[in-house]
């Protein structure tokens, strides 16, 4: 690297593709090299981003089973460097359980971010990304730092060797720029899962043929980087220009606001429900045991718990219904506009044109 070599490097605090059933984070690191290049990736930390979280199916059916999973990010828009020749043409890139890259104080190198998180992000222990994390718990624990973290960056500038002792043992003068100092040309990313098919393509079968349909620009990102860093800019225009994924931003905003509003209330009701069910089970167990006789006060408490249980379940259903109320209302208005208003306007426009033409014909 110090002699002008070029490299694409993909690290990861937890590679989900490497060991999907692992019980501990599968991490990769470069030891002292990152520090010598003026950058660090905090060990044992993954980033969660509430604004770029992907919607995932967590099992079950219905809207309640689809959650925001803040460890799986769909990086798009202003969070891709629009001024860079590689990311400027891409629409979105999917990453999973990514780390973050931070410049070291006093570094002589320059970092040019290619991908970043939003400011609605924070770092979590990588252990929380292992197994089957609870998306709601992660979202409840999210306390945004207000900082936008770097997910992928270019590293350029001068750097010193990370192994001065080896340079000295090799008999090479440490003052030799080719061995001790040089211009770096490196692209470093904090996620390796972006290579995994399941995060950026859909596999379909058509007439016995396997068809790969990209849903994100991960492939174009890596290929464009390889072309550019190897010095060939000519093929960039022929590469994929990214996948155009344009979500309904108003609907997404309403959904995120509603979930943030009702998530805490839903969890409180769930806790109350669990406590009441446990207490009711204890009372009914004591009654069925036959060794104890419930006092009138305990009988009254049992009936009260049953009533509260029904009321809590009703309140929980109401919270779930309210969670979708604004989105369903917007959907109804969109349906009215598309089904009634637009055809009505077209009919009015056609009638006006016919009327104008007839008036012109009659005036002749």
mmCIF file with all atom_site columns, C-alpha atoms in Angstrom, residues 51-235:
data_model
loop_
_atom_site.group_PDB
_atom_site.id
_atom_site.type_symbol
_atom_site.label_atom_id
_atom_site.label_alt_id
_atom_site.label_comp_id
_atom_site.label_asym_id
_atom_site.label_entity_id
_atom_site.label_seq_id
_atom_site.pdbx_PDB_ins_code
_atom_site.Cartn_x
_atom_site.Cartn_y
_atom_site.Cartn_z
_atom_site.occupancy
_atom_site.B_iso_or_equiv
_atom_site.pdbx_formal_charge
_atom_site.auth_seq_id
_atom_site.auth_comp_id
_atom_site.auth_asym_id
_atom_site.auth_atom_id
_atom_site.pdbx_PDB_model_num
ATOM 1   C CA . UNK A 1 51  ? -33.959 6.415   9.650   1.00 0.00 ? 51  UNK A CA 1
ATOM 2   C CA . UNK A 1 52  ? -32.520 3.872   7.188   1.00 0.00 ? 52  UNK A CA 1
ATOM 3   C CA . UNK A 1 53  ? -33.716 0.647   8.813   1.00 0.00 ? 53  UNK A CA 1
ATOM 4   C CA . UNK A 1 54  ? -35.049 -2.020  6.472   1.00 0.00 ? 54  UNK A CA 1
ATOM 5   C CA . UNK A 1 55  ? -38.522 -3.485  6.929   1.00 0.00 ? 55  UNK A CA 1
ATOM 6   C CA . UNK A 1 56  ? -38.204 -7.213  7.646   1.00 0.00 ? 56  UNK A CA 1
ATOM 7   C CA . UNK A 1 57  ? -40.629 -10.091 8.173   1.00 0.00 ? 57  UNK A CA 1
ATOM 8   C CA . UNK A 1 58  ? -40.111 -11.430 11.676  1.00 0.00 ? 58  UNK A CA 1
ATOM 9   C CA . UNK A 1 59  ? -42.408 -14.463 11.379  1.00 0.00 ? 59  UNK A CA 1
ATOM 10  C CA . UNK A 1 60  ? -46.154 -14.635 11.584  1.00 0.00 ? 60  UNK A CA 1
ATOM 11  C CA . UNK A 1 61  ? -48.648 -12.850 9.373   1.00 0.00 ? 61  UNK A CA 1
ATOM 12  C CA . UNK A 1 62  ? -50.145 -9.402  9.066   1.00 0.00 ? 62  UNK A CA 1
ATOM 13  C CA . UNK A 1 63  ? -48.719 -5.881  9.448   1.00 0.00 ? 63  UNK A CA 1
ATOM 14  C CA . UNK A 1 64  ? -47.641 -6.529  13.056  1.00 0.00 ? 64  UNK A CA 1
ATOM 15  C CA . UNK A 1 65  ? -45.082 -9.111  11.879  1.00 0.00 ? 65  UNK A CA 1
ATOM 16  C CA . UNK A 1 66  ? -43.206 -6.583  9.708   1.00 0.00 ? 66  UNK A CA 1
ATOM 17  C CA . UNK A 1 67  ? -40.718 -4.563  11.735  1.00 0.00 ? 67  UNK A CA 1
ATOM 18  C CA . UNK A 1 68  ? -38.001 -1.943  11.315  1.00 0.00 ? 68  UNK A CA 1
ATOM 19  C CA . UNK A 1 69  ? -34.704 -3.794  11.828  1.00 0.00 ? 69  UNK A CA 1
ATOM 20  C CA . UNK A 1 70  ? -32.143 -1.101  12.558  1.00 0.00 ? 70  UNK A CA 1
ATOM 21  C CA . UNK A 1 71  ? -29.103 -3.362  11.997  1.00 0.00 ? 71  UNK A CA 1
ATOM 22  C CA . UNK A 1 72  ? -30.069 -3.902  8.329   1.00 0.00 ? 72  UNK A CA 1
ATOM 23  C CA . UNK A 1 73  ? -29.738 -0.608  6.492   1.00 0.00 ? 73  UNK A CA 1
ATOM 24  C CA . UNK A 1 74  ? -30.859 0.600   3.095   1.00 0.00 ? 74  UNK A CA 1
ATOM 25  C CA . UNK A 1 75  ? -28.402 3.426   2.449   1.00 0.00 ? 75  UNK A CA 1
ATOM 26  C CA . UNK A 1 76  ? -29.727 5.852   -0.158  1.00 0.00 ? 76  UNK A CA 1
ATOM 27  C CA . UNK A 1 77  ? -30.134 9.494   -1.108  1.00 0.00 ? 77  UNK A CA 1
ATOM 28  C CA . UNK A 1 78  ? -27.888 11.997  0.613   1.00 0.00 ? 78  UNK A CA 1
ATOM 29  C CA . UNK A 1 79  ? -26.168 9.210   2.559   1.00 0.00 ? 79  UNK A CA 1
ATOM 30  C CA . UNK A 1 80  ? -24.390 8.093   -0.616  1.00 0.00 ? 80  UNK A CA 1
ATOM 31  C CA . UNK A 1 81  ? -21.674 10.518  -1.738  1.00 0.00 ? 81  UNK A CA 1
ATOM 32  C CA . UNK A 1 82  ? -23.239 12.161  -4.790  1.00 0.00 ? 82  UNK A CA 1
ATOM 33  C CA . UNK A 1 83  ? -19.967 13.876  -5.740  1.00 0.00 ? 83  UNK A CA 1
ATOM 34  C CA . UNK A 1 84  ? -18.041 10.608  -6.055  1.00 0.00 ? 84  UNK A CA 1
ATOM 35  C CA . UNK A 1 85  ? -17.868 8.955   -9.484  1.00 0.00 ? 85  UNK A CA 1
ATOM 36  C CA . UNK A 1 86  ? -18.697 5.537   -7.978  1.00 0.00 ? 86  UNK A CA 1
ATOM 37  C CA . UNK A 1 87  ? -21.583 6.257   -5.618  1.00 0.00 ? 87  UNK A CA 1
ATOM 38  C CA . UNK A 1 88  ? -22.985 9.281   -7.435  1.00 0.00 ? 88  UNK A CA 1
ATOM 39  C CA . UNK A 1 89  ? -24.823 7.059   -9.936  1.00 0.00 ? 89  UNK A CA 1
ATOM 40  C CA . UNK A 1 90  ? -26.246 4.599   -7.379  1.00 0.00 ? 90  UNK A CA 1
ATOM 41  C CA . UNK A 1 91  ? -29.686 4.760   -5.796  1.00 0.00 ? 91  UNK A CA 1
ATOM 42  C CA . UNK A 1 92  ? -29.274 2.470   -2.794  1.00 0.00 ? 92  UNK A CA 1
ATOM 43  C CA . UNK A 1 93  ? -26.955 -0.050  -1.130  1.00 0.00 ? 93  UNK A CA 1
ATOM 44  C CA . UNK A 1 94  ? -27.986 -2.630  1.473   1.00 0.00 ? 94  UNK A CA 1
ATOM 45  C CA . UNK A 1 95  ? -25.703 -3.441  4.418   1.00 0.00 ? 95  UNK A CA 1
ATOM 46  C CA . UNK A 1 96  ? -26.185 -5.685  7.449   1.00 0.00 ? 96  UNK A CA 1
ATOM 47  C CA . UNK A 1 97  ? -24.695 -5.456  10.946  1.00 0.00 ? 97  UNK A CA 1
ATOM 48  C CA . UNK A 1 98  ? -22.136 -2.931  9.772   1.00 0.00 ? 98  UNK A CA 1
ATOM 49  C CA . UNK A 1 99  ? -19.468 -1.256  11.849  1.00 0.00 ? 99  UNK A CA 1
ATOM 50  C CA . UNK A 1 100 ? -18.324 2.355   11.611  1.00 0.00 ? 100 UNK A CA 1
ATOM 51  C CA . UNK A 1 101 ? -15.081 3.997   10.518  1.00 0.00 ? 101 UNK A CA 1
ATOM 52  C CA . UNK A 1 102 ? -13.656 6.963   12.398  1.00 0.00 ? 102 UNK A CA 1
ATOM 53  C CA . UNK A 1 103 ? -10.587 9.130   11.676  1.00 0.00 ? 103 UNK A CA 1
ATOM 54  C CA . UNK A 1 104 ? -7.866  9.082   14.282  1.00 0.00 ? 104 UNK A CA 1
ATOM 55  C CA . UNK A 1 105 ? -6.732  12.321  15.852  1.00 0.00 ? 105 UNK A CA 1
ATOM 56  C CA . UNK A 1 106 ? -3.543  13.629  14.308  1.00 0.00 ? 106 UNK A CA 1
ATOM 57  C CA . UNK A 1 107 ? -3.813  11.380  11.243  1.00 0.00 ? 107 UNK A CA 1
ATOM 58  C CA . UNK A 1 108 ? -1.941  12.451  8.100   1.00 0.00 ? 108 UNK A CA 1
ATOM 59  C CA . UNK A 1 109 ? -4.412  10.725  5.817   1.00 0.00 ? 109 UNK A CA 1
ATOM 60  C CA . UNK A 1 110 ? -7.684  12.031  4.409   1.00 0.00 ? 110 UNK A CA 1
ATOM 61  C CA . UNK A 1 111 ? -10.997 10.183  4.616   1.00 0.00 ? 111 UNK A CA 1
ATOM 62  C CA . UNK A 1 112 ? -13.587 10.784  1.872   1.00 0.00 ? 112 UNK A CA 1
ATOM 63  C CA . UNK A 1 113 ? -16.852 9.122   2.982   1.00 0.00 ? 113 UNK A CA 1
ATOM 64  C CA . UNK A 1 114 ? -18.735 7.124   0.348   1.00 0.00 ? 114 UNK A CA 1
ATOM 65  C CA . UNK A 1 115 ? -21.538 5.797   2.575   1.00 0.00 ? 115 UNK A CA 1
ATOM 66  C CA . UNK A 1 116 ? -22.804 7.177   5.878   1.00 0.00 ? 116 UNK A CA 1
ATOM 67  C CA . UNK A 1 117 ? -25.608 6.628   8.342   1.00 0.00 ? 117 UNK A CA 1
ATOM 68  C CA . UNK A 1 118 ? -28.192 9.235   9.227   1.00 0.00 ? 118 UNK A CA 1
ATOM 69  C CA . UNK A 1 119 ? -27.950 11.200  12.466  1.00 0.00 ? 119 UNK A CA 1
ATOM 70  C CA . UNK A 1 120 ? -30.658 8.939   13.977  1.00 0.00 ? 120 UNK A CA 1
ATOM 71  C CA . UNK A 1 121 ? -28.021 6.328   14.785  1.00 0.00 ? 121 UNK A CA 1
ATOM 72  C CA . UNK A 1 122 ? -25.974 4.890   17.629  1.00 0.00 ? 122 UNK A CA 1
ATOM 73  C CA . UNK A 1 123 ? -23.549 2.049   18.311  1.00 0.00 ? 123 UNK A CA 1
ATOM 74  C CA . UNK A 1 124 ? -24.645 -1.245  19.877  1.00 0.00 ? 124 UNK A CA 1
ATOM 75  C CA . UNK A 1 125 ? -22.643 -4.173  21.205  1.00 0.00 ? 125 UNK A CA 1
ATOM 76  C CA . UNK A 1 126 ? -22.118 -6.635  18.366  1.00 0.00 ? 126 UNK A CA 1
ATOM 77  C CA . UNK A 1 127 ? -23.475 -9.420  20.582  1.00 0.00 ? 127 UNK A CA 1
ATOM 78  C CA . UNK A 1 128 ? -26.950 -7.959  20.087  1.00 0.00 ? 128 UNK A CA 1
ATOM 79  C CA . UNK A 1 129 ? -26.771 -8.707  16.349  1.00 0.00 ? 129 UNK A CA 1
ATOM 80  C CA . UNK A 1 130 ? -26.226 -12.446 16.942  1.00 0.00 ? 130 UNK A CA 1
ATOM 81  C CA . UNK A 1 131 ? -29.064 -14.947 16.736  1.00 0.00 ? 131 UNK A CA 1
ATOM 82  C CA . UNK A 1 132 ? -32.603 -13.572 16.549  1.00 0.00 ? 132 UNK A CA 1
ATOM 83  C CA . UNK A 1 133 ? -32.548 -9.991  17.913  1.00 0.00 ? 133 UNK A CA 1
ATOM 84  C CA . UNK A 1 134 ? -35.773 -8.322  19.004  1.00 0.00 ? 134 UNK A CA 1
ATOM 85  C CA . UNK A 1 135 ? -36.358 -5.391  16.592  1.00 0.00 ? 135 UNK A CA 1
ATOM 86  C CA . UNK A 1 136 ? -38.711 -3.620  19.012  1.00 0.00 ? 136 UNK A CA 1
ATOM 87  C CA . UNK A 1 137 ? -36.197 -3.842  21.871  1.00 0.00 ? 137 UNK A CA 1
ATOM 88  C CA . UNK A 1 138 ? -33.437 -2.459  19.649  1.00 0.00 ? 138 UNK A CA 1
ATOM 89  C CA . UNK A 1 139 ? -35.669 0.404   18.574  1.00 0.00 ? 139 UNK A CA 1
ATOM 90  C CA . UNK A 1 140 ? -36.639 1.189   22.171  1.00 0.00 ? 140 UNK A CA 1
ATOM 91  C CA . UNK A 1 141 ? -32.974 1.307   23.181  1.00 0.00 ? 141 UNK A CA 1
ATOM 92  C CA . UNK A 1 142 ? -32.070 3.621   20.307  1.00 0.00 ? 142 UNK A CA 1
ATOM 93  C CA . UNK A 1 143 ? -30.771 6.924   21.661  1.00 0.00 ? 143 UNK A CA 1
ATOM 94  C CA . UNK A 1 144 ? -29.547 8.850   18.601  1.00 0.00 ? 144 UNK A CA 1
ATOM 95  C CA . UNK A 1 145 ? -26.184 10.499  19.090  1.00 0.00 ? 145 UNK A CA 1
ATOM 96  C CA . UNK A 1 146 ? -26.915 13.088  16.405  1.00 0.00 ? 146 UNK A CA 1
ATOM 97  C CA . UNK A 1 147 ? -23.777 11.945  14.617  1.00 0.00 ? 147 UNK A CA 1
ATOM 98  C CA . UNK A 1 148 ? -23.569 10.579  11.085  1.00 0.00 ? 148 UNK A CA 1
ATOM 99  C CA . UNK A 1 149 ? -21.216 7.574   11.038  1.00 0.00 ? 149 UNK A CA 1
ATOM 100 C CA . UNK A 1 150 ? -19.019 6.515   8.105   1.00 0.00 ? 150 UNK A CA 1
ATOM 101 C CA . UNK A 1 151 ? -19.771 3.075   6.608   1.00 0.00 ? 151 UNK A CA 1
ATOM 102 C CA . UNK A 1 152 ? -17.376 3.184   3.646   1.00 0.00 ? 152 UNK A CA 1
ATOM 103 C CA . UNK A 1 153 ? -14.618 5.639   2.800   1.00 0.00 ? 153 UNK A CA 1
ATOM 104 C CA . UNK A 1 154 ? -11.685 6.371   0.547   1.00 0.00 ? 154 UNK A CA 1
ATOM 105 C CA . UNK A 1 155 ? -8.333  6.722   2.317   1.00 0.00 ? 155 UNK A CA 1
ATOM 106 C CA . UNK A 1 156 ? -5.721  8.899   0.655   1.00 0.00 ? 156 UNK A CA 1
ATOM 107 C CA . UNK A 1 157 ? -2.608  10.797  1.653   1.00 0.00 ? 157 UNK A CA 1
ATOM 108 C CA . UNK A 1 158 ? 0.663   9.849   3.273   1.00 0.00 ? 158 UNK A CA 1
ATOM 109 C CA . UNK A 1 159 ? 1.131   7.216   5.960   1.00 0.00 ? 159 UNK A CA 1
ATOM 110 C CA . UNK A 1 160 ? 3.943   5.469   7.788   1.00 0.00 ? 160 UNK A CA 1
ATOM 111 C CA . UNK A 1 161 ? 4.532   1.754   8.023   1.00 0.00 ? 161 UNK A CA 1
ATOM 112 C CA . UNK A 1 162 ? 2.704   -0.147  10.745  1.00 0.00 ? 162 UNK A CA 1
ATOM 113 C CA . UNK A 1 163 ? 5.759   -2.410  11.167  1.00 0.00 ? 163 UNK A CA 1
ATOM 114 C CA . UNK A 1 164 ? 8.874   -0.235  11.595  1.00 0.00 ? 164 UNK A CA 1
ATOM 115 C CA . UNK A 1 165 ? 10.809  -3.090  13.236  1.00 0.00 ? 165 UNK A CA 1
ATOM 116 C CA . UNK A 1 166 ? 10.343  -5.319  10.201  1.00 0.00 ? 166 UNK A CA 1
ATOM 117 C CA . UNK A 1 167 ? 11.448  -2.497  7.911   1.00 0.00 ? 167 UNK A CA 1
ATOM 118 C CA . UNK A 1 168 ? 14.605  -2.069  9.995   1.00 0.00 ? 168 UNK A CA 1
ATOM 119 C CA . UNK A 1 169 ? 15.282  -5.831  10.066  1.00 0.00 ? 169 UNK A CA 1
ATOM 120 C CA . UNK A 1 170 ? 14.944  -5.949  6.282   1.00 0.00 ? 170 UNK A CA 1
ATOM 121 C CA . UNK A 1 171 ? 17.775  -3.429  6.041   1.00 0.00 ? 171 UNK A CA 1
ATOM 122 C CA . UNK A 1 172 ? 15.578  -0.827  4.392   1.00 0.00 ? 172 UNK A CA 1
ATOM 123 C CA . UNK A 1 173 ? 16.128  2.741   5.608   1.00 0.00 ? 173 UNK A CA 1
ATOM 124 C CA . UNK A 1 174 ? 13.052  3.966   7.413   1.00 0.00 ? 174 UNK A CA 1
ATOM 125 C CA . UNK A 1 175 ? 13.564  7.293   5.643   1.00 0.00 ? 175 UNK A CA 1
ATOM 126 C CA . UNK A 1 176 ? 12.939  5.606   2.282   1.00 0.00 ? 176 UNK A CA 1
ATOM 127 C CA . UNK A 1 177 ? 9.539   6.957   1.114   1.00 0.00 ? 177 UNK A CA 1
ATOM 128 C CA . UNK A 1 178 ? 8.843   3.707   -0.743  1.00 0.00 ? 178 UNK A CA 1
ATOM 129 C CA . UNK A 1 179 ? 8.973   1.737   2.485   1.00 0.00 ? 179 UNK A CA 1
ATOM 130 C CA . UNK A 1 180 ? 8.147   4.187   5.238   1.00 0.00 ? 180 UNK A CA 1
ATOM 131 C CA . UNK A 1 181 ? 5.887   6.809   3.704   1.00 0.00 ? 181 UNK A CA 1
ATOM 132 C CA . UNK A 1 182 ? 3.756   6.906   0.591   1.00 0.00 ? 182 UNK A CA 1
ATOM 133 C CA . UNK A 1 183 ? 0.474   7.862   -1.050  1.00 0.00 ? 183 UNK A CA 1
ATOM 134 C CA . UNK A 1 184 ? -2.401  5.587   -0.111  1.00 0.00 ? 184 UNK A CA 1
ATOM 135 C CA . UNK A 1 185 ? -5.218  4.672   -2.480  1.00 0.00 ? 185 UNK A CA 1
ATOM 136 C CA . UNK A 1 186 ? -7.579  2.480   -0.482  1.00 0.00 ? 186 UNK A CA 1
ATOM 137 C CA . UNK A 1 187 ? -11.317 2.013   -0.229  1.00 0.00 ? 187 UNK A CA 1
ATOM 138 C CA . UNK A 1 188 ? -12.347 0.655   3.164   1.00 0.00 ? 188 UNK A CA 1
ATOM 139 C CA . UNK A 1 189 ? -15.845 -0.552  4.095   1.00 0.00 ? 189 UNK A CA 1
ATOM 140 C CA . UNK A 1 190 ? -17.113 -1.684  7.489   1.00 0.00 ? 190 UNK A CA 1
ATOM 141 C CA . UNK A 1 191 ? -19.436 -4.418  6.177   1.00 0.00 ? 191 UNK A CA 1
ATOM 142 C CA . UNK A 1 192 ? -18.837 -7.614  4.209   1.00 0.00 ? 192 UNK A CA 1
ATOM 143 C CA . UNK A 1 193 ? -22.442 -8.865  4.173   1.00 0.00 ? 193 UNK A CA 1
ATOM 144 C CA . UNK A 1 194 ? -23.166 -6.569  1.239   1.00 0.00 ? 194 UNK A CA 1
ATOM 145 C CA . UNK A 1 195 ? -21.698 -9.387  -0.926  1.00 0.00 ? 195 UNK A CA 1
ATOM 146 C CA . UNK A 1 196 ? -24.328 -11.878 0.279   1.00 0.00 ? 196 UNK A CA 1
ATOM 147 C CA . UNK A 1 197 ? -27.044 -12.474 -2.340  1.00 0.00 ? 197 UNK A CA 1
ATOM 148 C CA . UNK A 1 198 ? -29.890 -12.433 0.163   1.00 0.00 ? 198 UNK A CA 1
ATOM 149 C CA . UNK A 1 199 ? -29.242 -8.790  1.001   1.00 0.00 ? 199 UNK A CA 1
ATOM 150 C CA . UNK A 1 200 ? -29.314 -7.370  -2.513  1.00 0.00 ? 200 UNK A CA 1
ATOM 151 C CA . UNK A 1 201 ? -30.827 -9.761  -5.069  1.00 0.00 ? 201 UNK A CA 1
ATOM 152 C CA . UNK A 1 202 ? -33.965 -11.835 -5.507  1.00 0.00 ? 202 UNK A CA 1
ATOM 153 C CA . UNK A 1 203 ? -33.584 -15.247 -7.126  1.00 0.00 ? 203 UNK A CA 1
ATOM 154 C CA . UNK A 1 204 ? -36.459 -16.344 -9.371  1.00 0.00 ? 204 UNK A CA 1
ATOM 155 C CA . UNK A 1 205 ? -37.148 -19.377 -11.535 1.00 0.00 ? 205 UNK A CA 1
ATOM 156 C CA . UNK A 1 206 ? -38.565 -18.817 -15.015 1.00 0.00 ? 206 UNK A CA 1
ATOM 157 C CA . UNK A 1 207 ? -38.984 -21.678 -17.490 1.00 0.00 ? 207 UNK A CA 1
ATOM 158 C CA . UNK A 1 208 ? -36.305 -23.652 -15.732 1.00 0.00 ? 208 UNK A CA 1
ATOM 159 C CA . UNK A 1 209 ? -33.872 -20.733 -15.780 1.00 0.00 ? 209 UNK A CA 1
ATOM 160 C CA . UNK A 1 210 ? -32.497 -19.079 -12.663 1.00 0.00 ? 210 UNK A CA 1
ATOM 161 C CA . UNK A 1 211 ? -32.990 -15.320 -12.900 1.00 0.00 ? 211 UNK A CA 1
ATOM 162 C CA . UNK A 1 212 ? -31.247 -12.869 -10.598 1.00 0.00 ? 212 UNK A CA 1
ATOM 163 C CA . UNK A 1 213 ? -33.140 -9.612  -10.007 1.00 0.00 ? 213 UNK A CA 1
ATOM 164 C CA . UNK A 1 214 ? -31.154 -6.905  -8.163  1.00 0.00 ? 214 UNK A CA 1
ATOM 165 C CA . UNK A 1 215 ? -33.040 -4.979  -5.480  1.00 0.00 ? 215 UNK A CA 1
ATOM 166 C CA . UNK A 1 216 ? -30.070 -2.806  -4.464  1.00 0.00 ? 216 UNK A CA 1
ATOM 167 C CA . UNK A 1 217 ? -26.905 -1.436  -6.047  1.00 0.00 ? 217 UNK A CA 1
ATOM 168 C CA . UNK A 1 218 ? -24.413 -3.577  -4.115  1.00 0.00 ? 218 UNK A CA 1
ATOM 169 C CA . UNK A 1 219 ? -23.082 -5.279  -7.240  1.00 0.00 ? 219 UNK A CA 1
ATOM 170 C CA . UNK A 1 220 ? -22.640 -2.021  -9.146  1.00 0.00 ? 220 UNK A CA 1
ATOM 171 C CA . UNK A 1 221 ? -20.947 -0.485  -6.103  1.00 0.00 ? 221 UNK A CA 1
ATOM 172 C CA . UNK A 1 222 ? -18.275 -3.187  -5.876  1.00 0.00 ? 222 UNK A CA 1
ATOM 173 C CA . UNK A 1 223 ? -17.698 -3.470  -9.641  1.00 0.00 ? 223 UNK A CA 1
ATOM 174 C CA . UNK A 1 224 ? -17.497 0.289   -10.104 1.00 0.00 ? 224 UNK A CA 1
ATOM 175 C CA . UNK A 1 225 ? -15.024 0.514   -7.240  1.00 0.00 ? 225 UNK A CA 1
ATOM 176 C CA . UNK A 1 226 ? -12.898 -2.239  -8.758  1.00 0.00 ? 226 UNK A CA 1
ATOM 177 C CA . UNK A 1 227 ? -12.907 -0.483  -12.136 1.00 0.00 ? 227 UNK A CA 1
ATOM 178 C CA . UNK A 1 228 ? -12.125 2.903   -10.693 1.00 0.00 ? 228 UNK A CA 1
ATOM 179 C CA . UNK A 1 229 ? -9.443  1.899   -8.248  1.00 0.00 ? 229 UNK A CA 1
ATOM 180 C CA . UNK A 1 230 ? -7.666  -0.136  -10.948 1.00 0.00 ? 230 UNK A CA 1
ATOM 181 C CA . UNK A 1 231 ? -7.472  2.999   -13.075 1.00 0.00 ? 231 UNK A CA 1
ATOM 182 C CA . UNK A 1 232 ? -10.128 2.220   -15.701 1.00 0.00 ? 232 UNK A CA 1
ATOM 183 C CA . UNK A 1 233 ? -12.798 4.923   -15.805 1.00 0.00 ? 233 UNK A CA 1
ATOM 184 C CA . UNK A 1 234 ? -14.007 4.062   -19.338 1.00 0.00 ? 234 UNK A CA 1
ATOM 185 C CA . UNK A 1 235 ? -16.231 1.149   -18.264 1.00 0.00 ? 235 UNK A CA 1
#
